[in-house]
Short mmCIF file of C-alpha atoms and ligand atoms in Angstrom, two decimals:
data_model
loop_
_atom_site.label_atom_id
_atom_site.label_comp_id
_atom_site.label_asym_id
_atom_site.label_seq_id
_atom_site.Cartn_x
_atom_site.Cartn_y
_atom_site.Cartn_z
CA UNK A 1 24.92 -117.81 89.52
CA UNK A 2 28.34 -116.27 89.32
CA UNK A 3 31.40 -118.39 88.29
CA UNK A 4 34.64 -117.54 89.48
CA UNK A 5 36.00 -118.80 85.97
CA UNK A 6 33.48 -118.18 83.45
CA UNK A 7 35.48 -119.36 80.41
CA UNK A 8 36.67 -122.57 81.79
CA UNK A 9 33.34 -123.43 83.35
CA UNK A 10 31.23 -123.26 80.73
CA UNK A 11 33.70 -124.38 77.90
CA UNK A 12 31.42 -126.24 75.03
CA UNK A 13 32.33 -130.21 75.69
CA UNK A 14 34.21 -131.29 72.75
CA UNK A 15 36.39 -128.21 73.51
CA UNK A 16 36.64 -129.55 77.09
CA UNK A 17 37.11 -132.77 75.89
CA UNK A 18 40.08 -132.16 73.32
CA UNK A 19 41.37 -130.12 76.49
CA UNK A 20 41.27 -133.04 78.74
CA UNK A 21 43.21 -135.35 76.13
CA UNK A 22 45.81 -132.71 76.00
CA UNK A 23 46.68 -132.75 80.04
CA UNK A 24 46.49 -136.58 79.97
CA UNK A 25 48.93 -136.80 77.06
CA UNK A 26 51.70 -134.40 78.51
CA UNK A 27 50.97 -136.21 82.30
CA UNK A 28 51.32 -139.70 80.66
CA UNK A 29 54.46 -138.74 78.75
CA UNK A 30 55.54 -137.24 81.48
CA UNK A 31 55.28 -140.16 84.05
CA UNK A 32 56.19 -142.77 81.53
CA UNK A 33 59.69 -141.12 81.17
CA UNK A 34 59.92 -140.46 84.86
CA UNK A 35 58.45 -142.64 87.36
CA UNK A 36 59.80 -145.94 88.08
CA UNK A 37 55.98 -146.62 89.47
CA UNK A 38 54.23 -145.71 86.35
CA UNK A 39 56.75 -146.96 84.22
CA UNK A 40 56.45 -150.40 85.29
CA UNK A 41 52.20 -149.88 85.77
CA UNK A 42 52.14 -149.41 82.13
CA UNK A 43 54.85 -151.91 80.94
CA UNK A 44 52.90 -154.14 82.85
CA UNK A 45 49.71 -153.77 81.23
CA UNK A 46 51.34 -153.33 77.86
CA UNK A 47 50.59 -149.76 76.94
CA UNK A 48 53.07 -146.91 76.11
CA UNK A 49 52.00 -142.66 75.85
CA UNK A 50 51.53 -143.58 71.77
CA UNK A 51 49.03 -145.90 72.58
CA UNK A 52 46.39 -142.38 74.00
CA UNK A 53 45.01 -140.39 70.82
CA UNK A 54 41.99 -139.70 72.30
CA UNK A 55 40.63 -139.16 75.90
CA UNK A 56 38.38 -141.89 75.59
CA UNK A 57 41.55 -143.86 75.25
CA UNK A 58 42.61 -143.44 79.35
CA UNK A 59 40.68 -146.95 79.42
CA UNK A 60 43.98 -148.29 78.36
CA UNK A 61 45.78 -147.25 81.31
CA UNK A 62 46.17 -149.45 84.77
CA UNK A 63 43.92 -148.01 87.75
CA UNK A 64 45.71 -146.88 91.03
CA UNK A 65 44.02 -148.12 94.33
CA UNK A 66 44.52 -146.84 98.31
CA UNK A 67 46.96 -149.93 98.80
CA UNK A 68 49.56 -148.30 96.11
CA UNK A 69 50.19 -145.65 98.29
CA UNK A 70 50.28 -147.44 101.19
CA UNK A 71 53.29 -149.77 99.48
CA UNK A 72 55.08 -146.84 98.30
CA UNK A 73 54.97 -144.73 101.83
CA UNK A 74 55.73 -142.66 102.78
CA UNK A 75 57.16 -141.17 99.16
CA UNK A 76 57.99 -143.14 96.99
CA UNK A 77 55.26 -141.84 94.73
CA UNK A 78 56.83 -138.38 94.87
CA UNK A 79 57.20 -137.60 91.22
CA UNK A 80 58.99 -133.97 91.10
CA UNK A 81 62.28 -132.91 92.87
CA UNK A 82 61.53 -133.03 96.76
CA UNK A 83 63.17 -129.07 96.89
CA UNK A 84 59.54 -128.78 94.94
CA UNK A 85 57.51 -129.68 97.70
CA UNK A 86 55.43 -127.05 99.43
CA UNK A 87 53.22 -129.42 101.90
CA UNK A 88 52.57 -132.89 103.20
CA UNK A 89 48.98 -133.87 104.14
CA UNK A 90 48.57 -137.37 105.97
CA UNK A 91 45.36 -139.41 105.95
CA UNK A 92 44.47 -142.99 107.90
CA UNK A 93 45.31 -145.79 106.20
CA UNK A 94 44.09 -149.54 105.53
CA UNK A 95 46.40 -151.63 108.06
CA UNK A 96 47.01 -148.44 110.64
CA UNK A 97 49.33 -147.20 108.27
CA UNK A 98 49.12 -143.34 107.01
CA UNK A 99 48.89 -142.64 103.41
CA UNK A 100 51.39 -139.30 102.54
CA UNK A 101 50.10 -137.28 100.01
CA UNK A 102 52.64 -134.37 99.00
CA UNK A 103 51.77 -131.05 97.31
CA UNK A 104 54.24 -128.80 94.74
CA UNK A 105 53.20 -124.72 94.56
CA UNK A 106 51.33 -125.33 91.67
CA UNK A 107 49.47 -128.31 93.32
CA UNK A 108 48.46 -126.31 96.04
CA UNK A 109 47.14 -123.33 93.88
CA UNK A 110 45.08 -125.72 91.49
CA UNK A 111 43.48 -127.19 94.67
CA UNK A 112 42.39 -123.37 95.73
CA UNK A 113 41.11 -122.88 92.57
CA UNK A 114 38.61 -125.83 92.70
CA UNK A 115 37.95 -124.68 95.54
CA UNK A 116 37.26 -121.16 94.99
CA UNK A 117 35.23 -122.41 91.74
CA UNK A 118 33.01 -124.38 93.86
CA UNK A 119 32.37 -121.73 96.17
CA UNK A 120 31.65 -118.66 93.72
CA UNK A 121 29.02 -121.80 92.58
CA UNK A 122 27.30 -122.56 96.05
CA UNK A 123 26.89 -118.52 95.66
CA UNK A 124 29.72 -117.22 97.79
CA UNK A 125 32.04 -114.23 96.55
CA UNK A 126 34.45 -110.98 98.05
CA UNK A 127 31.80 -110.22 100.80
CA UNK A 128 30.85 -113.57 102.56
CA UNK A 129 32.15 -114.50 105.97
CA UNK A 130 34.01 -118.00 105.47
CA UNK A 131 34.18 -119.85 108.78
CA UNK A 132 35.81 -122.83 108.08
CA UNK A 133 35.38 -125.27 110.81
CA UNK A 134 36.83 -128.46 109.41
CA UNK A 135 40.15 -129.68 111.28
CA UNK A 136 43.21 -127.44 110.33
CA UNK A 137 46.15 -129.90 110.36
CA UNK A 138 47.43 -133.35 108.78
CA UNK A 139 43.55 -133.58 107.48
CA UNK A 140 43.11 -131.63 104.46
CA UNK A 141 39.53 -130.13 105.30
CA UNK A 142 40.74 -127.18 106.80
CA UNK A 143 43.82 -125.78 104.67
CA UNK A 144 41.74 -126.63 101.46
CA UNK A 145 38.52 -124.63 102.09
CA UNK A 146 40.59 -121.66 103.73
CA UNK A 147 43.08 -121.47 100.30
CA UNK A 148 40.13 -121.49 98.68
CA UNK A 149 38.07 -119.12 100.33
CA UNK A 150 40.74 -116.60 100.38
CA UNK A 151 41.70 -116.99 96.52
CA UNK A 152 37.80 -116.60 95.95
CA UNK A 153 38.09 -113.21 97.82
CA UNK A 154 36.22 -114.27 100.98
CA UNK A 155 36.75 -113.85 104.33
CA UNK A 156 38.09 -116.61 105.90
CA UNK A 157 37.74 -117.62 109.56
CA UNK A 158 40.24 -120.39 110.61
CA UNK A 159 37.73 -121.50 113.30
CA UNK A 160 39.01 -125.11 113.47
CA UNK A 161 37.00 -128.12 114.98
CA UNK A 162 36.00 -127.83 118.58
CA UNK A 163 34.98 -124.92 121.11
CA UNK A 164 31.11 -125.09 119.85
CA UNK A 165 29.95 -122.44 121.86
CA UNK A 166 32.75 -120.02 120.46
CA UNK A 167 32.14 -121.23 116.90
CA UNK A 168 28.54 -119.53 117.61
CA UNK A 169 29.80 -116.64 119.11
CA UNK A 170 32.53 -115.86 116.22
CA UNK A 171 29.36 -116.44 114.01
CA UNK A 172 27.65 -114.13 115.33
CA UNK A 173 30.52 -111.54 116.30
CA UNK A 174 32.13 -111.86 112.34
CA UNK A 175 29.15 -111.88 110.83
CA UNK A 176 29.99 -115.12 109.32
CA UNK A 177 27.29 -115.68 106.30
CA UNK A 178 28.44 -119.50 105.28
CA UNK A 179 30.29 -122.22 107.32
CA UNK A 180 32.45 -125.49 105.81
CA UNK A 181 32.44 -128.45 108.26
CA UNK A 182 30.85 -132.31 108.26
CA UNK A 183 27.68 -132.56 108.46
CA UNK A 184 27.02 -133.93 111.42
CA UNK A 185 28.99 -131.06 113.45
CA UNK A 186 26.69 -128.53 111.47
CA UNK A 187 23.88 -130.10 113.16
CA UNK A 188 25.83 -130.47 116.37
CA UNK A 189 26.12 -126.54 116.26
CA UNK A 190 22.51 -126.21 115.59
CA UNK A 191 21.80 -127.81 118.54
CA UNK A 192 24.46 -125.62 120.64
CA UNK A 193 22.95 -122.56 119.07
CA UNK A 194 19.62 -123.20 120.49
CA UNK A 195 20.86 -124.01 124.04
CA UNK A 196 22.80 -120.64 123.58
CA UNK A 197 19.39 -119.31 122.97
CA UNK A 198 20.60 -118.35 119.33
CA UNK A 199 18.13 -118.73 116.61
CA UNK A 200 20.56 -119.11 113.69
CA UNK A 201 18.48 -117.91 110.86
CA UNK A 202 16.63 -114.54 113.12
CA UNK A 203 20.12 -113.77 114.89
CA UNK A 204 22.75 -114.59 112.46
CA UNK A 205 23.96 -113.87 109.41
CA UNK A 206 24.61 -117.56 108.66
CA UNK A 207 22.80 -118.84 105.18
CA UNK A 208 25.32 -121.54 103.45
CA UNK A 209 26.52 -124.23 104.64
CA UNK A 210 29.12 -126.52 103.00
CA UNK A 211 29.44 -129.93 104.11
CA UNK A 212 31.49 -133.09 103.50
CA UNK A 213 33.96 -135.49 104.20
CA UNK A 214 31.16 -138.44 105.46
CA UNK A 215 28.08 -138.92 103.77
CA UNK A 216 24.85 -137.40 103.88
CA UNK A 217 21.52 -137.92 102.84
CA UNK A 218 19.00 -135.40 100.92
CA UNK A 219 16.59 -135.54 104.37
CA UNK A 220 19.48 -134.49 106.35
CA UNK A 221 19.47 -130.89 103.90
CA UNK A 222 15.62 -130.70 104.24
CA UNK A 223 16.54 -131.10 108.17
CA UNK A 224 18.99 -128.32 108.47
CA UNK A 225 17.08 -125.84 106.57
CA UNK A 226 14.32 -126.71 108.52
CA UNK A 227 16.01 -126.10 111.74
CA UNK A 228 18.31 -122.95 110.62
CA UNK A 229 17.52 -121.35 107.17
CA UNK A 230 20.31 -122.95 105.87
CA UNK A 231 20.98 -124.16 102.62
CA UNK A 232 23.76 -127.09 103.04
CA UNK A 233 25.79 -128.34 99.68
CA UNK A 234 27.62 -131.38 99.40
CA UNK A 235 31.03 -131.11 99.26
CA UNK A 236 33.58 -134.07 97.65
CA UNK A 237 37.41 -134.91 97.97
CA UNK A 238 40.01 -137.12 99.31
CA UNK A 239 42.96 -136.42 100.14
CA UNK A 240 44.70 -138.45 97.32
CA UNK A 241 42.81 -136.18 94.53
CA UNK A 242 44.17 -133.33 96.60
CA UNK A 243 41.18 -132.62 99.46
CA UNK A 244 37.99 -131.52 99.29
CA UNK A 245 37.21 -129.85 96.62
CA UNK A 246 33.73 -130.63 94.61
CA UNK A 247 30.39 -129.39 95.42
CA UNK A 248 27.23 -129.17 94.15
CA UNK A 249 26.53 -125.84 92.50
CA UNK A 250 23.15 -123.67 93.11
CA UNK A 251 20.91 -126.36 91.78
CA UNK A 252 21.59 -128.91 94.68
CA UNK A 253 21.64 -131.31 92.10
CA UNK A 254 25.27 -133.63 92.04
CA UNK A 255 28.52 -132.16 92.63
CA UNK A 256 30.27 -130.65 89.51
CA UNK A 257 33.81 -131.96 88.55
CA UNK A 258 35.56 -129.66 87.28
CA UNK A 259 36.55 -131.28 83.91
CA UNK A 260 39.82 -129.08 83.35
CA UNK A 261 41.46 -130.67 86.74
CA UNK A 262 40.02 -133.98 86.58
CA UNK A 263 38.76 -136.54 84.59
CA UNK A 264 36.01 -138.43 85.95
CA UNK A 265 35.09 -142.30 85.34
CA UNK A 266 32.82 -144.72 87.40
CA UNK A 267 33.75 -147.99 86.53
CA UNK A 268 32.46 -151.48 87.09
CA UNK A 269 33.88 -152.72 90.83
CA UNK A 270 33.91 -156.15 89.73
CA UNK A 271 35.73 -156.16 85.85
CA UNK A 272 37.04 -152.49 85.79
CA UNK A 273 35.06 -151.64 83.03
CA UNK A 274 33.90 -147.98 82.68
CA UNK A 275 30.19 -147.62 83.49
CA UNK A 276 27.62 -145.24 81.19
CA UNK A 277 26.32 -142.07 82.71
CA UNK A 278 23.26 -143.25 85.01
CA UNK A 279 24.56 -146.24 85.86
CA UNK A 280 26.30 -146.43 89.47
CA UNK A 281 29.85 -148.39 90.06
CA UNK A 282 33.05 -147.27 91.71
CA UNK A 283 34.54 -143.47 91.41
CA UNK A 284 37.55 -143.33 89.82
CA UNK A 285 39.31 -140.13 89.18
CA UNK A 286 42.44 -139.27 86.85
CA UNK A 287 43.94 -135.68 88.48
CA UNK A 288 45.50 -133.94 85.50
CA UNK A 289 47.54 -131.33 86.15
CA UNK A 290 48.84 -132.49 89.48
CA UNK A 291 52.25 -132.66 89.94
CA UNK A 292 54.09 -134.38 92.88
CA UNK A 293 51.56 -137.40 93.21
CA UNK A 294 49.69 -137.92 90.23
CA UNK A 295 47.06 -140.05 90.69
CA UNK A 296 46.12 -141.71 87.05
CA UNK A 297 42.29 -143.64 87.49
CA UNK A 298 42.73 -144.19 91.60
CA UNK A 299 40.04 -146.37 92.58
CA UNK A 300 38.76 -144.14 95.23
CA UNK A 301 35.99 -146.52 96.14
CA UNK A 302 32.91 -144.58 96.60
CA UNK A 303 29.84 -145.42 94.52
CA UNK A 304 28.43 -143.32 92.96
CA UNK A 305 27.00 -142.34 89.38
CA UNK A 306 27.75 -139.36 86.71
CA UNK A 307 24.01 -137.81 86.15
CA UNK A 308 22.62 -137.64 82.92
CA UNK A 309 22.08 -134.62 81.19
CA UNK A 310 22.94 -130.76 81.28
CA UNK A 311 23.11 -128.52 84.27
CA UNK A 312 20.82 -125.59 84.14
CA UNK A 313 23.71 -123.51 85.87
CA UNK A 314 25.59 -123.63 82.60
CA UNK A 315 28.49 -125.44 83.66
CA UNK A 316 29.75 -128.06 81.57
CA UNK A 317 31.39 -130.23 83.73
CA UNK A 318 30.13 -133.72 84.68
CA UNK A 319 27.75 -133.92 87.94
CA UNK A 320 28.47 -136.72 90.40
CA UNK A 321 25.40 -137.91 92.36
CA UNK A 322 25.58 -138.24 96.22
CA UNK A 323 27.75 -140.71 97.44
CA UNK A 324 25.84 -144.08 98.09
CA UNK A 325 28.46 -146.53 100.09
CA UNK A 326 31.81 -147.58 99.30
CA UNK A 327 33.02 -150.75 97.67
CA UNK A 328 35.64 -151.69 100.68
CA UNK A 329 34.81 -152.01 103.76
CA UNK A 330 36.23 -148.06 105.18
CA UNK A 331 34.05 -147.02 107.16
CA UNK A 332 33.78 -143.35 107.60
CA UNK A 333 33.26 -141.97 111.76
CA UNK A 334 32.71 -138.17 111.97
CA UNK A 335 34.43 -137.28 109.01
CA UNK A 336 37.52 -139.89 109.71
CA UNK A 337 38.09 -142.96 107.73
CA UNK A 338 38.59 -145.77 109.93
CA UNK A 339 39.65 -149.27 108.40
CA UNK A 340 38.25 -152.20 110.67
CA UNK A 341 41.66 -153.82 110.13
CA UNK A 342 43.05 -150.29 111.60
CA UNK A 343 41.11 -151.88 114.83
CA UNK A 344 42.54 -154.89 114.53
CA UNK A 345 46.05 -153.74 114.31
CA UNK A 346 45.95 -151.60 116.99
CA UNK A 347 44.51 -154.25 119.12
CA UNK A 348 46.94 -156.94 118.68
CA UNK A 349 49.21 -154.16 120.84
CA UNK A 350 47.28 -154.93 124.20
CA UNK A 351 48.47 -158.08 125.29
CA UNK A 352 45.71 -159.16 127.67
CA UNK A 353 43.41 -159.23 124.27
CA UNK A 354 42.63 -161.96 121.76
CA UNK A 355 42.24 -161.04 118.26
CA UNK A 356 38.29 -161.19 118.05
CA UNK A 357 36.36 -158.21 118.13
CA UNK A 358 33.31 -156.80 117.06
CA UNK A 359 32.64 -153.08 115.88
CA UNK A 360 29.07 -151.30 116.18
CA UNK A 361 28.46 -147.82 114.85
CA UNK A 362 25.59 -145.73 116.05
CA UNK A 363 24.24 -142.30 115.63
CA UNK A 364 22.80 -140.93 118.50
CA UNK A 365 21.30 -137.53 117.53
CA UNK A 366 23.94 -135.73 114.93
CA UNK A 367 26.96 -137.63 115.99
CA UNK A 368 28.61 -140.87 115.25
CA UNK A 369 29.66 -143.27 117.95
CA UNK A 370 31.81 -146.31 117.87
CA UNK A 371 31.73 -149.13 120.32
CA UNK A 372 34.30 -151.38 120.16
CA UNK A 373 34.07 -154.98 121.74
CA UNK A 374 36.91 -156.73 122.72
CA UNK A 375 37.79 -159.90 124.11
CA UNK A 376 39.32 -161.22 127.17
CA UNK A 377 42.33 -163.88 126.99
CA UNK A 378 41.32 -166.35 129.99
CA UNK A 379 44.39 -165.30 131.57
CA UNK A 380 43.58 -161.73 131.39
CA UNK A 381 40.35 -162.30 133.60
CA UNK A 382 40.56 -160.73 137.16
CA UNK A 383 37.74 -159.73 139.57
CA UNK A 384 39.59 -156.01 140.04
CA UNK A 385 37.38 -153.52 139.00
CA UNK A 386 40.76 -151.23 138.97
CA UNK A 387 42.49 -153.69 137.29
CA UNK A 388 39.23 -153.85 134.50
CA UNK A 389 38.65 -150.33 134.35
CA UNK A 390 42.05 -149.26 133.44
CA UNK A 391 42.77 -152.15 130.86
CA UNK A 392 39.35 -150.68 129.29
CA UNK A 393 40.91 -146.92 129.22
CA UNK A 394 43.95 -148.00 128.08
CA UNK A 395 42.61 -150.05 125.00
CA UNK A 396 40.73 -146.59 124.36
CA UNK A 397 43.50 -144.77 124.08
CA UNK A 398 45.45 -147.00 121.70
CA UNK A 399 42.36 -147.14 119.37
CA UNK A 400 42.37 -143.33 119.86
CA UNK A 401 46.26 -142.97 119.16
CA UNK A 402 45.67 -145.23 116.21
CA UNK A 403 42.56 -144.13 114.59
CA UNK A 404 41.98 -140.43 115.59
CA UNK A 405 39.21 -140.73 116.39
CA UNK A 406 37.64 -141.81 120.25
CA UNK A 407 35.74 -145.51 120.42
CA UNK A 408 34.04 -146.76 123.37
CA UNK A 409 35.19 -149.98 124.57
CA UNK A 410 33.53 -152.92 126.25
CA UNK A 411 35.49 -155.78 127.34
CA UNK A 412 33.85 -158.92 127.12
CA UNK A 413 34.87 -162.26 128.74
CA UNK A 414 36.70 -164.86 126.99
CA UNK A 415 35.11 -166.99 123.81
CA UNK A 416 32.01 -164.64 123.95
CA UNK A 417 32.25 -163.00 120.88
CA UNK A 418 31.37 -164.57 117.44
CA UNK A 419 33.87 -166.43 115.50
CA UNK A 420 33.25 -166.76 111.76
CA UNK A 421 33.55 -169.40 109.35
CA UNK A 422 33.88 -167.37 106.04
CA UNK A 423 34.69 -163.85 105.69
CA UNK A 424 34.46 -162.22 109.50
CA UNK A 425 31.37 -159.83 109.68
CA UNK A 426 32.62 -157.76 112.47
CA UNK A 427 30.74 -154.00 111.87
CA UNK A 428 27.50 -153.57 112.37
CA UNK A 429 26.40 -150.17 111.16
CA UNK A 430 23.29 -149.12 112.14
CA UNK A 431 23.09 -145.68 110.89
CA UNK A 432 20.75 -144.58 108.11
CA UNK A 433 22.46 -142.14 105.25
P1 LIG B 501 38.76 -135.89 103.73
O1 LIG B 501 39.93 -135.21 104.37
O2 LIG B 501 38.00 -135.06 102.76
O3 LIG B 501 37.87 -136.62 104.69
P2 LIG B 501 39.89 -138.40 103.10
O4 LIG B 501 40.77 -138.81 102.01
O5 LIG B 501 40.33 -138.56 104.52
O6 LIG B 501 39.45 -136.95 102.78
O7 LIG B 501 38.49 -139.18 103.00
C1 LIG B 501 37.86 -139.31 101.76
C2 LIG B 501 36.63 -140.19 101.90
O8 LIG B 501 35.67 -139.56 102.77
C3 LIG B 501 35.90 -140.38 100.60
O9 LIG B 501 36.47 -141.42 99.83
C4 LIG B 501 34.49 -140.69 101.07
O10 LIG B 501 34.34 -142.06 101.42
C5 LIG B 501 34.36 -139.82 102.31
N1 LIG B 501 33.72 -138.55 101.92
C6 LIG B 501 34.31 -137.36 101.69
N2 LIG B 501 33.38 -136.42 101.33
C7 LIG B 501 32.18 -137.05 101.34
C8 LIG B 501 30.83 -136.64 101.05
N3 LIG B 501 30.54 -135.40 100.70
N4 LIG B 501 29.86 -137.58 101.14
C9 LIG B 501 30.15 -138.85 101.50
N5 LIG B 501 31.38 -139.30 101.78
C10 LIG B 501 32.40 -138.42 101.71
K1 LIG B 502 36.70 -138.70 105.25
ZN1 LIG B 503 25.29 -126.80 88.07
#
């Protein structure tokens, strides 16, 4: 398999190690002396730059978590002149508030070349066909996978979400040989392919898939191949560590961190404390060469584990597994993360509701759908059908506004839905990853 960085990718590990130590020394110095945020972080937990001689030593440090970015938006966090800046991305946050995440030059060319890495190792290079159909715009799916296909050389197609039947045609038009989207559009557009009459692995030139941003399962792979010819790799980021970024390389086996950019660490979700390779806990990733938000062991809540053991592929870098879950209670709807307190929020806006609800997640066929049951004040009841009808559309488009994503909605009548004693189970999810 060809790497798009040979010397980088396949430096020995104590090498990459002692490399790793350097970047966190220079970033830790760096932030100590100039953030007000990480200044006080370490104060607080009683560690200064002197106290990291090795790499191993980052276990010192304080983690970062979702809500610190949420307290400090929109940019507070912003550690470089804001003349520096090159881009904004926005993401959903806990409480219906965005998280900003802010990008310098350098940021933004560092997030290509992970990129471009992990394409050259899912076996892309000058002459594939990029389409990237992941949303262009405040996400960062789109802009991340078409800097990085173009720095790997590629063509790229900025195809966008949407228009299904014209994402087939430019597939077969452009010749388009791999495709970077979630997973459950891919097999959206499987299913529009064949209604087209298109059989995607006899008429197209279509052969790699890359897909991300909600989870997956190993069946789902064994699916689309099944159906297309297609060989589908994982692909991992959030927008905090920059976007996606991470896949897993021609073995299909975990998704290779790229040990140069970031420093990888699952750690125990209860007491913090950093887990052995094998053993699964929380995700935690140290960024460390980024430079307008650097993001020191965030907490980015997915569990998962490192795997054990060399990659045949030569690369040295660590392998994550498949994501298994999260430790918070995100939920994650066609690619969009969706806080049930996001709900909740938004809901307290329609007057006529109370503040119980209930969320239930289903998958019919490849796509996720939310139903969202609210509740009736007594004074809200009326035997209008207009009246009901257009309460229920406009509680859809607030969630909509709010979340970015479309929920049904069923009103129910007052005091039917369940209240709860201890902590409120309000999602039931009933799809299988
Ligand atoms: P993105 O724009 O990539 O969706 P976000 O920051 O909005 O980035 O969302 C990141 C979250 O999405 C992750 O923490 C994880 O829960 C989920 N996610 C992203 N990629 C995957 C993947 N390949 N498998 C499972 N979950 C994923
Ligand atoms: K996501
Ligand atoms: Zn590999």
């Amino acid at each position: 398999m060809a790497y798009y960085n040979e010397k980088i990718e396949t430096l020995p590990k104590a090498e990459l190690e002692k490399l790793q130590y350097q970047e966190l020394k220079v970033l830790v110095e760096r932030l100590y002396a100039g953030s007000v945020f990480y200044h006080d972080k370490m104060k607080a937990a009683g560690v200064l730059p002197s106290d990291i001689k090795s790499i191993a030593d980052i276990a010192k440090l304080p983690t970062m978590k979702k809500t610190d970015l949420r307290d400090n938006y929109p940019d507070k966090l912003v550690c470089c002149p804001k003349e520096d800046l090159v881009r904004y991305h926005v993401s959903s946050g806990t409480t219906g508030k965005p998280t900003v995440v802010a990008y310098t030059k350098n940021d933004v060319e560092l997030w290509a070349e992970a990129v471009a890495r992990s394409l050259a190792s899912c076996g892309l290079g000058r002459g594939d066909v990029l389409q990237v159909a992941y949303g262009y715009g405040l996400f960062t799916g789109g802009l991340g996978l078409h800097y990085g296909g173009e720095k790997l050389g590629a063509t790229v197609i900025p195809a966008s979400t949407g228009n299904s039947e014209r994402q087939i045609e430019l597939i077969q038009d452009l010749e388009t040989t791999a495709i970077a989207c979630t997973p459950s559009y891919f097999i959206h557009l499987i299913d529009v392919a064949k209604k087209m009459g298109v059989d995607i692995a006899k008429d197209t030139k279509l052969r790699t898939a890359i897909l991300g941003a909600e989870p997956w399962s190993a069946a789902m792979r064994q699916y689309i191949h099944d159906q297309s010819g297609v060989t589908a790799h994982n692909i991992f980021g959030t927008s905090e560590i920059s976007g996606p970024m991470f896949t897993d390389c021609g073995e299909l086996n975990g998704m290779h961190i790229c040990g140069d950019i970031a420093y990888t660490e699952i750690l125990d979700p209860e007491t913090g404390e950093v887990l052995p390779p094998g053993e699964k806990g929380e995700l935690t990733m140290t960024i460390l060469k980024k430079e307008a938000i650097p993001m020191i062991r965030y907490r980015i809540g997915d569990i998962t584990s490192i795997l054990e053991g060399d990659c045949p592929c030569g690369r040295t870098s660590p392998r994550i597994d498949r994501l298994q879950g999260r430790v918070d209670d995100m939920l994650v709807i066609r690619g969009i993360n969706v806080f049930p307190s996001a709900v909740e929020h938004a809901l307290l806006r329609v007057p006529e509701l109370t503040s119980h609800f209930m969320l239930e997640i289903t998958r019919t066929g490849p796509l996720d759908d939310m139903l969202v049951k609210v509740e009736l004040k007594p004074d809200a009841m009326t035997d209008s059908i207009n009246g009901l009808i257009g309460l229920q559309s406009r509680v859809e488009r607030t969630l909509r506004d709010a979340l970015n994503v479309s929920a049904k909605v069923e009103l129910c009548p007052p005091n039917s839905l369940p209240r709860f004693e201890g902590k409120a189970k309000r999602v039931v999810d009933h799809r299988v990853f």
